[in-house]
Tab-separated table of C-alpha atoms in Angstrom:
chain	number	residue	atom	x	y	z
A	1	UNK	CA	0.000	0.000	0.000
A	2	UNK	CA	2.649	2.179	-0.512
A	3	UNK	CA	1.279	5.298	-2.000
A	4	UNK	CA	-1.188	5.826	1.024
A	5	UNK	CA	1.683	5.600	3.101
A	6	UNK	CA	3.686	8.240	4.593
A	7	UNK	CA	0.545	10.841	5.232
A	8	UNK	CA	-0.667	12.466	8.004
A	9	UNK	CA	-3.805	10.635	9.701
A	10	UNK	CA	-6.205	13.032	10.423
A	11	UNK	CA	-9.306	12.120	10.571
A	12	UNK	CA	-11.674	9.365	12.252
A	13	UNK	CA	-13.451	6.354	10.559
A	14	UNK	CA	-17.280	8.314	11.137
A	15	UNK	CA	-15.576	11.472	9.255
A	16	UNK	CA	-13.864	9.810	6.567
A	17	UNK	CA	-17.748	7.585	5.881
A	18	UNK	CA	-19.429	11.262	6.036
A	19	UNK	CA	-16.288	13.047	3.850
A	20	UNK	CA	-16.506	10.166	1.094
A	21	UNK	CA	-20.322	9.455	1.484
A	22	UNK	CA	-19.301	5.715	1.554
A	23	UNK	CA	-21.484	3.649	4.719
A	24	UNK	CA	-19.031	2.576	7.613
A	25	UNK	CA	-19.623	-0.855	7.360
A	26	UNK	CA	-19.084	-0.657	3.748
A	27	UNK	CA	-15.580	1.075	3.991
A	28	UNK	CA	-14.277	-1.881	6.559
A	29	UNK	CA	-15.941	-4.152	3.885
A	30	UNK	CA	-12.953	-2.550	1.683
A	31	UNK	CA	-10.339	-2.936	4.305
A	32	UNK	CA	-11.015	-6.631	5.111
A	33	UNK	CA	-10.921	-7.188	1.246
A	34	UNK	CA	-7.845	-4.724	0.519
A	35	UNK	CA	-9.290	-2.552	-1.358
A	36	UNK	CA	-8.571	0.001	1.110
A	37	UNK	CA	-5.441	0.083	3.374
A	38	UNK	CA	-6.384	-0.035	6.623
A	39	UNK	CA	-6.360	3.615	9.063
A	40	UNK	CA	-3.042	3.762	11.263
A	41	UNK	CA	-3.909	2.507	14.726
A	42	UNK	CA	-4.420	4.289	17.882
A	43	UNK	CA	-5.010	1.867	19.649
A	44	UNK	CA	-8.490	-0.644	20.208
A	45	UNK	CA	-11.048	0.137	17.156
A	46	UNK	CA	-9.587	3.440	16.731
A	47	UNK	CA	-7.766	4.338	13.663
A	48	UNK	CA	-7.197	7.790	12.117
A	49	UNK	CA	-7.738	7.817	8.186
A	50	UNK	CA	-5.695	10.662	5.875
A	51	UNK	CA	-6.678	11.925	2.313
A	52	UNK	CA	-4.843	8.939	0.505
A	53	UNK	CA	-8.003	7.245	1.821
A	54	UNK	CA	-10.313	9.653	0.441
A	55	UNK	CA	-9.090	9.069	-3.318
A	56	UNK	CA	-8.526	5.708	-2.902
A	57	UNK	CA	-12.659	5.801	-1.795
A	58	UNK	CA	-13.452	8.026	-4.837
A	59	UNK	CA	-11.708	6.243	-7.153
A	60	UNK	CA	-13.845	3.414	-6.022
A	61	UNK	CA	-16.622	4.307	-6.213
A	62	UNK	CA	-16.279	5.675	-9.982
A	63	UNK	CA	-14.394	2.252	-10.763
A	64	UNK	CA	-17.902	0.596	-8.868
A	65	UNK	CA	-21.071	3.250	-9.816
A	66	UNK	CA	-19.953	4.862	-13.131
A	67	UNK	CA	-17.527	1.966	-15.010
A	68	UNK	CA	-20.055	-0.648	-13.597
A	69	UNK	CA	-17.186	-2.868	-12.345
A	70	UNK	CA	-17.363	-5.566	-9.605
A	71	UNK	CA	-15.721	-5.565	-5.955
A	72	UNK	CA	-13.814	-8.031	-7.389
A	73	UNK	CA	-12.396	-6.193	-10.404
A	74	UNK	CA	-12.088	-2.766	-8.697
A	75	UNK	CA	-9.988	-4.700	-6.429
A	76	UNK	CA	-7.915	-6.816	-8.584
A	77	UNK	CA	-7.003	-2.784	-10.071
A	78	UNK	CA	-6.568	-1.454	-6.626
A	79	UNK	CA	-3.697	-4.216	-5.466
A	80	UNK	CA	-2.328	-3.527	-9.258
A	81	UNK	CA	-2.018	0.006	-8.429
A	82	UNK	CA	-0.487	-0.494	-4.627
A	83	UNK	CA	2.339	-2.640	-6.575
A	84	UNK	CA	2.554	0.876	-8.291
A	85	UNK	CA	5.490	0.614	-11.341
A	86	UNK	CA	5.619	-3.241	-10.982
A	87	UNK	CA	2.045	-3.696	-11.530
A	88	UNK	CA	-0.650	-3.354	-14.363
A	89	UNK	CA	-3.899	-1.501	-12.602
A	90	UNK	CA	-5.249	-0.302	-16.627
A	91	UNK	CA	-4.302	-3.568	-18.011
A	92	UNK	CA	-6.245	-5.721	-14.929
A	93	UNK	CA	-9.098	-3.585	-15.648
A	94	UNK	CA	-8.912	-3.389	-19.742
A	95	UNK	CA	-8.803	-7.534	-19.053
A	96	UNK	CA	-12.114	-7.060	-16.817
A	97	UNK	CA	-14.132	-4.748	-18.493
A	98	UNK	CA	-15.776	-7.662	-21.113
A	99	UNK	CA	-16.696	-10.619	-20.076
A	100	UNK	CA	-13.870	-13.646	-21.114
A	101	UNK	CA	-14.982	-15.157	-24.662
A	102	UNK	CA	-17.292	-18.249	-24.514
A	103	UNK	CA	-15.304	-21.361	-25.093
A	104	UNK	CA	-15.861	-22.672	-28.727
A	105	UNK	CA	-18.771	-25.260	-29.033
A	106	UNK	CA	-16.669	-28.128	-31.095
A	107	UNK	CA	-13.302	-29.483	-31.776
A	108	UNK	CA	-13.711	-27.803	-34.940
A	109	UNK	CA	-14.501	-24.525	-33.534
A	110	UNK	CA	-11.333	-25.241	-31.387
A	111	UNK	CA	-8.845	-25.643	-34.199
A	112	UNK	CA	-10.140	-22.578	-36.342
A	113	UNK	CA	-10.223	-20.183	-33.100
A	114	UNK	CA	-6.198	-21.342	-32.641
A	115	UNK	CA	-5.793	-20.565	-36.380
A	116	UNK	CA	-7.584	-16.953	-35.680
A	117	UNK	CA	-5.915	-15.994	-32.508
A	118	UNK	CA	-2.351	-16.771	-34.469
A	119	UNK	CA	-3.881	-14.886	-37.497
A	120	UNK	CA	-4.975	-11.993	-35.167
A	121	UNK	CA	-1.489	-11.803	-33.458
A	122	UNK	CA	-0.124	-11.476	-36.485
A	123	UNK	CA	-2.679	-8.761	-38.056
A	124	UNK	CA	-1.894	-6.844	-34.850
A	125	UNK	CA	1.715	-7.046	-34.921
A	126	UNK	CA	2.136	-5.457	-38.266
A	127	UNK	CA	-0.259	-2.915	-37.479
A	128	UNK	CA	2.713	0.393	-37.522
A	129	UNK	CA	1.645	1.482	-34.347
A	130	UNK	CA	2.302	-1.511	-32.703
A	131	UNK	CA	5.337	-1.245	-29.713
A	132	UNK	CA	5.230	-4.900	-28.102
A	133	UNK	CA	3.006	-7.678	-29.647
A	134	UNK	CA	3.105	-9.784	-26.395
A	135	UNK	CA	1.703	-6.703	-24.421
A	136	UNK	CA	-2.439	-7.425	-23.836
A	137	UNK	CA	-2.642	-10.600	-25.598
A	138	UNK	CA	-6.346	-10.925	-24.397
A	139	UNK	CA	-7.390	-8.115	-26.683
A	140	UNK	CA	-5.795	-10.447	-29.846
A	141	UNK	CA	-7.870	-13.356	-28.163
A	142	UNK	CA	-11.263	-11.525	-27.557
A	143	UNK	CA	-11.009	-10.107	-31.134
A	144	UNK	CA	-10.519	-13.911	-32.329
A	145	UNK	CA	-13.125	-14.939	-30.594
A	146	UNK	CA	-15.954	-12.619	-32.155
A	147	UNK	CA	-14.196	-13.408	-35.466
A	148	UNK	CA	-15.029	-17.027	-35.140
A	149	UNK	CA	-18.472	-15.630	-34.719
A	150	UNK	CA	-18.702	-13.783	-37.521
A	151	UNK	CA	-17.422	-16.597	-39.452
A	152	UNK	CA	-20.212	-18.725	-37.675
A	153	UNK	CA	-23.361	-16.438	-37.977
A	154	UNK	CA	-22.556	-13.537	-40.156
A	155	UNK	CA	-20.027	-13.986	-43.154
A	156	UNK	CA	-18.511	-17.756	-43.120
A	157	UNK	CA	-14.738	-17.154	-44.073
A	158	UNK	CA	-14.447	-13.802	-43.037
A	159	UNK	CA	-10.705	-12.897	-43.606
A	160	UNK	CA	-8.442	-11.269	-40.972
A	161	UNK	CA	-7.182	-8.633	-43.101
A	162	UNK	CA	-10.526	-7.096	-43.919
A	163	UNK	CA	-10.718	-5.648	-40.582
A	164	UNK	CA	-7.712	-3.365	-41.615
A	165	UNK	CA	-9.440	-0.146	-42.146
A	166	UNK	CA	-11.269	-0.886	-38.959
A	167	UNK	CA	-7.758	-1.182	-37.029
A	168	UNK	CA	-7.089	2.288	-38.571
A	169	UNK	CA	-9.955	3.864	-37.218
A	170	UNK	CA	-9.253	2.316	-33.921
A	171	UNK	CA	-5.798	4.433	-33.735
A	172	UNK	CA	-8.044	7.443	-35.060
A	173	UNK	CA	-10.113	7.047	-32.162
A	174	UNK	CA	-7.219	6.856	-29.879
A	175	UNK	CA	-5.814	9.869	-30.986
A	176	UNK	CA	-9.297	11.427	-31.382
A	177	UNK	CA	-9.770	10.606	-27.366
A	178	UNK	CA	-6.092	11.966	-26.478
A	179	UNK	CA	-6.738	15.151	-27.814
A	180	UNK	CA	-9.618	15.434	-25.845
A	181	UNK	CA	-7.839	15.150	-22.467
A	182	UNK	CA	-8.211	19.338	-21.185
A	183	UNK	CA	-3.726	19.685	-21.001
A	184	UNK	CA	-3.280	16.060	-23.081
A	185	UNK	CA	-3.402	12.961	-21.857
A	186	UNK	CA	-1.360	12.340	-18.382
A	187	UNK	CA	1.754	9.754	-19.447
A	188	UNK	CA	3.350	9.016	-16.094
A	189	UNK	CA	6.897	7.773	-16.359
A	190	UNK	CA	8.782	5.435	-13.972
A	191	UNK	CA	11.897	6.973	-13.918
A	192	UNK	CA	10.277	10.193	-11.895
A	193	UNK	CA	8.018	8.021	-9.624
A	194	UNK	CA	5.271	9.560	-10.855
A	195	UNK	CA	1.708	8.348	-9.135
A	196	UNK	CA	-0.660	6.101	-11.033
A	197	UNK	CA	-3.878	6.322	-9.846
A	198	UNK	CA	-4.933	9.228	-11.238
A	199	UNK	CA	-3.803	8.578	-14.507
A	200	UNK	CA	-5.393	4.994	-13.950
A	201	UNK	CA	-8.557	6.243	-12.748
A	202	UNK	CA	-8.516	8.720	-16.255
A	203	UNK	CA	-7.937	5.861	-18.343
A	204	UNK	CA	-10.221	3.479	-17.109
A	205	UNK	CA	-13.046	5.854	-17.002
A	206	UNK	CA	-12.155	7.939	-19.814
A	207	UNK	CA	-12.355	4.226	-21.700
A	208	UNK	CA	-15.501	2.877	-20.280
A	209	UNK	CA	-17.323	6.504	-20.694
A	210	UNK	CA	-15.901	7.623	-24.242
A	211	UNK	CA	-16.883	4.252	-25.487
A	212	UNK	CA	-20.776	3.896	-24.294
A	213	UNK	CA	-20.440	7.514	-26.144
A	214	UNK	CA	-18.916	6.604	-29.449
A	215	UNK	CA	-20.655	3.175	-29.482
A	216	UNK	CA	-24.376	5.559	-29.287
A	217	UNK	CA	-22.850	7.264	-31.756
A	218	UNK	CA	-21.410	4.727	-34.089
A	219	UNK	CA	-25.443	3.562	-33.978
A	220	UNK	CA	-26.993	6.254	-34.506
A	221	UNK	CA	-24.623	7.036	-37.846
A	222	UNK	CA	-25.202	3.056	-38.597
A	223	UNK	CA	-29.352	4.434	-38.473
A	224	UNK	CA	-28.666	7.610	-40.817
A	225	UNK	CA	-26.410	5.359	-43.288
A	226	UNK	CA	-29.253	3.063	-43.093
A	227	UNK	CA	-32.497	5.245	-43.952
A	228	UNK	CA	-29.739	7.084	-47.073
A	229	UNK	CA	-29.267	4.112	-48.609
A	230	UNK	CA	-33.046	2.535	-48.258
A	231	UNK	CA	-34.113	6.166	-49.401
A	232	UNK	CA	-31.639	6.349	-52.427
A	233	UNK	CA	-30.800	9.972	-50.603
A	234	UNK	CA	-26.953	11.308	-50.657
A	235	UNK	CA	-24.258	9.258	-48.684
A	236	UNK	CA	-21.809	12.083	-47.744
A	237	UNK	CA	-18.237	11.145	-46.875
A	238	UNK	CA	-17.064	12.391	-42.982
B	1	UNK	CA	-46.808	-13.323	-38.132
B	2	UNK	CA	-47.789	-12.550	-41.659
B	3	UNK	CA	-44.098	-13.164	-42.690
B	4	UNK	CA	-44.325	-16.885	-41.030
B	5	UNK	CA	-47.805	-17.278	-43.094
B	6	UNK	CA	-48.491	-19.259	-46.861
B	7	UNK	CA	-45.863	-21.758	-46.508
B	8	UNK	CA	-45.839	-25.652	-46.697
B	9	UNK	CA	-45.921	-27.134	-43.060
B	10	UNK	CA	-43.483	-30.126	-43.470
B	11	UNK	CA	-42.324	-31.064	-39.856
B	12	UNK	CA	-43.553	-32.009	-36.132
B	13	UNK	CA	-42.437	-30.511	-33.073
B	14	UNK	CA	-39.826	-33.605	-32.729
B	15	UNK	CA	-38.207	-32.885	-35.690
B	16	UNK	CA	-38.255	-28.913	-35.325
B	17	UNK	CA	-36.561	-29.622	-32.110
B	18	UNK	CA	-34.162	-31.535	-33.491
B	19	UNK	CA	-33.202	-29.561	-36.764
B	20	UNK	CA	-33.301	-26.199	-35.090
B	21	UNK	CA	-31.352	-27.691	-32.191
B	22	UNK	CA	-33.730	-25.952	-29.819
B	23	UNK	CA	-35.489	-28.506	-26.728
B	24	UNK	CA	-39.136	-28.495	-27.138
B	25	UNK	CA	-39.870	-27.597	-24.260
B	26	UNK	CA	-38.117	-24.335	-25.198
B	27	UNK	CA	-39.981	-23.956	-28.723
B	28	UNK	CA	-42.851	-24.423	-26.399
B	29	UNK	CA	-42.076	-21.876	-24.407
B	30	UNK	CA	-41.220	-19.347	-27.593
B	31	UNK	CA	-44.487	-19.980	-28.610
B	32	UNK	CA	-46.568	-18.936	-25.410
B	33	UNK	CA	-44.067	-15.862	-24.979
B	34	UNK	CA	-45.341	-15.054	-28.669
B	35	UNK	CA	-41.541	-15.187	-29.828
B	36	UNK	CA	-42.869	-17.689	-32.516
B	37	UNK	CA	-46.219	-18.575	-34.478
B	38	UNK	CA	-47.411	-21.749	-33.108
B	39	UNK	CA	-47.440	-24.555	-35.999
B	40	UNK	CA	-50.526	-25.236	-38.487
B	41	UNK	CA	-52.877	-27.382	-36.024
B	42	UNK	CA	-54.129	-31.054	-37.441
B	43	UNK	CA	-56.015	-32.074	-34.168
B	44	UNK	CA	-55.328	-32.359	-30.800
B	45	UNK	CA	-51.874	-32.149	-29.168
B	46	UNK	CA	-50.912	-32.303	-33.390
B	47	UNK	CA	-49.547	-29.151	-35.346
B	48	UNK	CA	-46.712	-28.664	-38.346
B	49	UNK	CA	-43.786	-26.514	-38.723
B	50	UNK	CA	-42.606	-24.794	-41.899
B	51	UNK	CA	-38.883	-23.377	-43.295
B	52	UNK	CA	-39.828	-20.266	-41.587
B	53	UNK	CA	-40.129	-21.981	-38.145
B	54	UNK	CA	-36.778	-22.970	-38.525
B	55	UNK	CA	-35.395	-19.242	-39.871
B	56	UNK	CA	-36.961	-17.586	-36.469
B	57	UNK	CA	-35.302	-20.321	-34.066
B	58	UNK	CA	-32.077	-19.486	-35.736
B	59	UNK	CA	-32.774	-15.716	-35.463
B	60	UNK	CA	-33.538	-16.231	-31.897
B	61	UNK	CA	-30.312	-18.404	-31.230
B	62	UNK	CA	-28.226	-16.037	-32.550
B	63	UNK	CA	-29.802	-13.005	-30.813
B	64	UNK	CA	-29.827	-14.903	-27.437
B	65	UNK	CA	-26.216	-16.591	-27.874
B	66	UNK	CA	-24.226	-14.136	-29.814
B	67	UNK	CA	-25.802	-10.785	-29.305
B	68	UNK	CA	-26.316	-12.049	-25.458
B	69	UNK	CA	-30.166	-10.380	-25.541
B	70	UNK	CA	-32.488	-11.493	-23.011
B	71	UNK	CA	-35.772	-13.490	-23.940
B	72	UNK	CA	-37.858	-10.047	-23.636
B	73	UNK	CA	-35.581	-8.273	-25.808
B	74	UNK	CA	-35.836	-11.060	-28.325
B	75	UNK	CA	-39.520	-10.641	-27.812
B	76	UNK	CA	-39.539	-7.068	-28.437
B	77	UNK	CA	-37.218	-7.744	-31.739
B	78	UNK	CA	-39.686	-10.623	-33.099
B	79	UNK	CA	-42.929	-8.536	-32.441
B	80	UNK	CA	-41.541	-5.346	-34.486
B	81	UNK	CA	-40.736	-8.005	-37.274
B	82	UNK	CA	-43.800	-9.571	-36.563
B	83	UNK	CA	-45.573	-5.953	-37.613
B	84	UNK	CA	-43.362	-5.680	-41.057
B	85	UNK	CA	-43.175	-2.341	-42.228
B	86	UNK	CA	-45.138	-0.864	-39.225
B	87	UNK	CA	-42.227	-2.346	-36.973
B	88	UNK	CA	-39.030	-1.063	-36.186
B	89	UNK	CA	-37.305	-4.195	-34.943
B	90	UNK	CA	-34.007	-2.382	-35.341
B	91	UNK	CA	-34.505	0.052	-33.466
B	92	UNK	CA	-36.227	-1.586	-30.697
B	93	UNK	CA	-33.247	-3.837	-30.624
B	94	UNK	CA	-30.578	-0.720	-30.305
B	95	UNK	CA	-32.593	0.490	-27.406
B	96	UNK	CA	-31.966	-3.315	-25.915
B	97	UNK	CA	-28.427	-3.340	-26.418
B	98	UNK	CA	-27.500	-1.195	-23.563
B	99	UNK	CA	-29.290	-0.623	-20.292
B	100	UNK	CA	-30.910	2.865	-19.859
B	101	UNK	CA	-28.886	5.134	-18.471
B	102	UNK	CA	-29.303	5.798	-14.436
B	103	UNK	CA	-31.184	8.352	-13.256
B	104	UNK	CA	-29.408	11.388	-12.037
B	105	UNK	CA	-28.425	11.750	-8.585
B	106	UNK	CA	-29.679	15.193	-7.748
B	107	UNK	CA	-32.075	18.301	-8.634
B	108	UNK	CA	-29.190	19.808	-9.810
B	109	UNK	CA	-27.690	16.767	-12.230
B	110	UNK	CA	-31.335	16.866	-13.245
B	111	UNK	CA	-31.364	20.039	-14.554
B	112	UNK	CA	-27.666	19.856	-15.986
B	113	UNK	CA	-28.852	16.412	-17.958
B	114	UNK	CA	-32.087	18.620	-19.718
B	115	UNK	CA	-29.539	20.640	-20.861
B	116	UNK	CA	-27.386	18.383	-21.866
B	117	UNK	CA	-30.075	16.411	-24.032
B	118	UNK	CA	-30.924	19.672	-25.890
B	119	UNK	CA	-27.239	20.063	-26.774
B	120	UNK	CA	-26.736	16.420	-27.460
B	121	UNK	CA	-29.838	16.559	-29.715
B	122	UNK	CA	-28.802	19.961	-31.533
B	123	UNK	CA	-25.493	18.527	-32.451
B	124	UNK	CA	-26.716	15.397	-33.770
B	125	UNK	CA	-29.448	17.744	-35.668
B	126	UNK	CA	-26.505	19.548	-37.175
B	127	UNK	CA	-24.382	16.551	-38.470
B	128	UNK	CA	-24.181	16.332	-41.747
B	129	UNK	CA	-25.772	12.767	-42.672
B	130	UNK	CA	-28.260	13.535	-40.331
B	131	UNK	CA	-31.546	12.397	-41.957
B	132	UNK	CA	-34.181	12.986	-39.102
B	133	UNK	CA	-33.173	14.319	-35.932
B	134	UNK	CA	-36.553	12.585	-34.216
B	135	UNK	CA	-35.543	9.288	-35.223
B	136	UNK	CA	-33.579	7.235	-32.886
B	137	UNK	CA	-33.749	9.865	-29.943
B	138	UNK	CA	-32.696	6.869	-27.475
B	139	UNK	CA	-29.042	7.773	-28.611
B	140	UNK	CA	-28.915	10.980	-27.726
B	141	UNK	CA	-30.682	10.398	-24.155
B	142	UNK	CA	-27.682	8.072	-23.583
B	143	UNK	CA	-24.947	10.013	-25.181
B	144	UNK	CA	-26.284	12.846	-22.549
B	145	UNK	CA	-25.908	10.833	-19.835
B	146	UNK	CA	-22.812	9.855	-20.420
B	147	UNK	CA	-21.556	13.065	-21.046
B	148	UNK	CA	-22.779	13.899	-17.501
B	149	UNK	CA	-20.754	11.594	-15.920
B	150	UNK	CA	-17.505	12.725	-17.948
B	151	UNK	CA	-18.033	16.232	-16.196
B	152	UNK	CA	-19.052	14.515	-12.841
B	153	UNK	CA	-15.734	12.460	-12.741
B	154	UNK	CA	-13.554	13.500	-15.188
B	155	UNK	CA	-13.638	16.609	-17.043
B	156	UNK	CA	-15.893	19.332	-15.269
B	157	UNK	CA	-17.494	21.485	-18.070
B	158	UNK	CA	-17.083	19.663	-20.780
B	159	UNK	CA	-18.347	20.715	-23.936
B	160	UNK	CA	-20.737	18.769	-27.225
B	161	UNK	CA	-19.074	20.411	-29.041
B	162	UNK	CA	-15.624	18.461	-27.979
B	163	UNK	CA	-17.508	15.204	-29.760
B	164	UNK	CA	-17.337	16.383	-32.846
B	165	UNK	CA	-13.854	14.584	-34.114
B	166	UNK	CA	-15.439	11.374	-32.856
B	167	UNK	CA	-18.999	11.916	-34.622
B	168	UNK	CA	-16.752	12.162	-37.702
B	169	UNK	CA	-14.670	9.135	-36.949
B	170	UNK	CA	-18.117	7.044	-35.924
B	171	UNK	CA	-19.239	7.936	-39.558
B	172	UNK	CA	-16.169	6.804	-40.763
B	173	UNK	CA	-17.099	3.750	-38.933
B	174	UNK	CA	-20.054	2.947	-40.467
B	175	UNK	CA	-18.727	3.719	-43.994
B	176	UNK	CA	-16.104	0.492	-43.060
B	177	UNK	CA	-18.782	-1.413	-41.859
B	178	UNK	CA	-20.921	-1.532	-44.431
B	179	UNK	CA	-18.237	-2.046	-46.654
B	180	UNK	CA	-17.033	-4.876	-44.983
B	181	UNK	CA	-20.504	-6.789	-45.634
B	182	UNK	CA	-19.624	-9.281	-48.931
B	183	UNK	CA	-22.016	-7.861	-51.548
B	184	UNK	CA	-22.633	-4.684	-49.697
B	185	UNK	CA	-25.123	-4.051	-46.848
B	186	UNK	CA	-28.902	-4.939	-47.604
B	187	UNK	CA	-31.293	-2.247	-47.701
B	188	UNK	CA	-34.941	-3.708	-47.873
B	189	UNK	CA	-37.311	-1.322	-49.585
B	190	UNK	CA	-40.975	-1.287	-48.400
B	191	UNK	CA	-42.447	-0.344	-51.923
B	192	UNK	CA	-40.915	-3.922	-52.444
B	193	UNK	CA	-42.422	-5.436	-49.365
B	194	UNK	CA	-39.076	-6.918	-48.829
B	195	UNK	CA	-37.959	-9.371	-46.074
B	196	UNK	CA	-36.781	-7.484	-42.887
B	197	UNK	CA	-35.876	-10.663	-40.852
B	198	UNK	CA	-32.414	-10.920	-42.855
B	199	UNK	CA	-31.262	-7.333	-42.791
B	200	UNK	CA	-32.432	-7.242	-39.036
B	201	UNK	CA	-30.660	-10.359	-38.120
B	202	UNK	CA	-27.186	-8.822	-39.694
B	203	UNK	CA	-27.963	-5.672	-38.876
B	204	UNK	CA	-28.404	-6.713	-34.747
B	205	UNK	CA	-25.713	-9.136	-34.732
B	206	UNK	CA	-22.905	-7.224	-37.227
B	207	UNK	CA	-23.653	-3.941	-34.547
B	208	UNK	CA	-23.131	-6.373	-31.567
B	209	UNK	CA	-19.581	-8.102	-32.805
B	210	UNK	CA	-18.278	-5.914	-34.648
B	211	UNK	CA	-18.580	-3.137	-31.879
B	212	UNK	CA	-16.707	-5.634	-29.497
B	213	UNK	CA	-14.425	-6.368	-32.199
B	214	UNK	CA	-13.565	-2.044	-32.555
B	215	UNK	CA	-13.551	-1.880	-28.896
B	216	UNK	CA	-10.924	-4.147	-28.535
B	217	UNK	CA	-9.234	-2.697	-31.109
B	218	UNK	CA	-9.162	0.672	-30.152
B	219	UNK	CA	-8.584	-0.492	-25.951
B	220	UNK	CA	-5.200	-2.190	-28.026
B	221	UNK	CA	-4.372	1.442	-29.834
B	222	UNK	CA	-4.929	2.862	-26.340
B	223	UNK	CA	-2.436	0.961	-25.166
B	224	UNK	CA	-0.064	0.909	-27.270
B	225	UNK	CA	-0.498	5.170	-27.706
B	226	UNK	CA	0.394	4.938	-23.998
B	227	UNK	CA	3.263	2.956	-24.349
B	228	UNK	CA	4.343	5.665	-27.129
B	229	UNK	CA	3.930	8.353	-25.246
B	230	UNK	CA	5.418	7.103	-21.858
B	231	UNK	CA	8.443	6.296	-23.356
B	232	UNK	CA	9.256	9.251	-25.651
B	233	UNK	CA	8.811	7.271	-28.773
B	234	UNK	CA	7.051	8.634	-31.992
B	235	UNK	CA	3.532	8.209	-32.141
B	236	UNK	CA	2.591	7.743	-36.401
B	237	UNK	CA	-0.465	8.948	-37.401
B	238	UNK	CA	-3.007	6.135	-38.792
């Protein structure tokens, strides 16, 4: 728990509930299941809380209420983040975020999802903005995974490749969200010890948020497209 | 069920069962729900099952397995298609996809979320593929909400107008995904009283997979931006 550490206690477990607007029994709920270091003792059942506690509490909370993430997620992130530079808080909760792929229904479904996940691997690993094609190998598998249903339900023999323009609006998107970071998007960087929670706490929401938001409006151009082309009116490019 | 109606009943339950790989206790069930037409009755505890039996069972499958909707969202979908050109299965199925936003929390979020909702609708009024800015007002109720919660917990003040890279990129979107359908996307015409279970079926199931396919795509370019930037290196554009 190192970055709560090394802060001046100040305040008592009924202030910090009333401060964060998080029950009592709820916040020992998060100490018992270390999602939340526990207060420095003063001796029997009293502790004194600081404002590491607070953050940690509101970062919670947004992780729980507004990403829509489990106990057990948020704290799989939170004991990512207290390894701070040796651990992976975004990538735990990038990994948790979806539901893992259903396992294929057949040995056949088996042998073509092994073919896709190597084919996917691949398509990812050429992509030119790719740094380290081992790094989040479950986004390679989940993207495998939906191609096998395509294949299965959609377009049998869908080919890799064809989701190339895709990939490029993916980085578009990326940059796109970036830019939209008020003083750019916070990089912290080992070498100056730099804290990661807020940054995590940015990405993870930023990702979970911007996405609901582009996916309305990804559907609501797919409806527009739609009623052009049924209507023979104008298709205009972006 | 007028689309289910004039055809050749060929089959018993048994055998509907069995080629639809649906128990029948299940069809059973589809039919009380009113998910499907119950067969063409020859006597007691007798009835028959046509081509288009099968077709709905598969629709339903894929809805339930791949696109993960729940039996009343099926419902919803079948009784639009059910109503042919009166229905909007579509539509009634985009509204499924996600949950309905949460209410807000206060008088004041209230009144900041009316707001919002005009804005959100304006700017969707003023894109330009923009076709009819009542249709599909679902999306911008969500894309509201959403937008809330980025000024809640992220960035206070933020502004519609800030959306408009990422309108352009969903429309870019769109154009790929309708290009990526093998013989281009189908747009049934009424004057032509054409099928809508096929288009409807792709339509529902291509917006379910392929949006987890882009997601993971673009949570991969997030990364790997990250990486980028973290570590100094250069950061191509797409």
């Amino acid at each position: 728990m190192s970055a709560l550490r090394g802060q001046l206690p100040i305040m008592r477990l009924a202030e910090l509930s009333k401060r964060a607007d998080v029950p009592r029994s709820t916040i020992k709920f998060y100490i018992r299941e270390g999602l939340l270091p526990a207060g420095e003792s003063q001796g029997r059942n009293q502790a004194l809380y600081g404002p590491k506690h607070l953050e940690r509490l509101a970062l919670i909370r947004a992780l729980r209420e507004v990403a829509g993430l489990s106990v057990d997620v948020v704290g799989r992130v939170t004991r990512e983040l207290d390894r701070g530079w040796e651990g992976d808080p975004f990538g735990q909760a990038m990994l948790a975020i979806h539901a893992p792929p259903a396992p294929p229904k057949s040995a056949e479904d088996a042998a073509e999802l092994e073919t896709l996940r190597e084919e996917v691997r691949e398509f990812l690993r050429d992509l030119p903005w790719t740094v380290d094609d081992e790094e989040r190998r479950f986004f390679s598998d989940e993207i495998a995974s939906d191609l096998l249903l395509v294949r299965r339900y959609l377009f049998p023999g869908f080919p890799v490749a064809n989701l190339a323009r895709t990939a490029q609006i993916a980085w578009l998107l990326s940059e796109a969200g970036f830019e939209l970071v008020p003083g750019g998007a916070p990089a912290p960087i080992a070498a100056n010890n730099d804290d990661l929670a807020q940054p995590v706490r940015l990405a993870i929401l930023g990702t979970v948020l911007f996405e609901r938001i582009f996916a309305a409006l990804h559907r609501s151009a797919n409806a527009m497209r739609s009623i052009r082309v049924a209507q023979g009116l104008e298709v205009p490019g972006a």
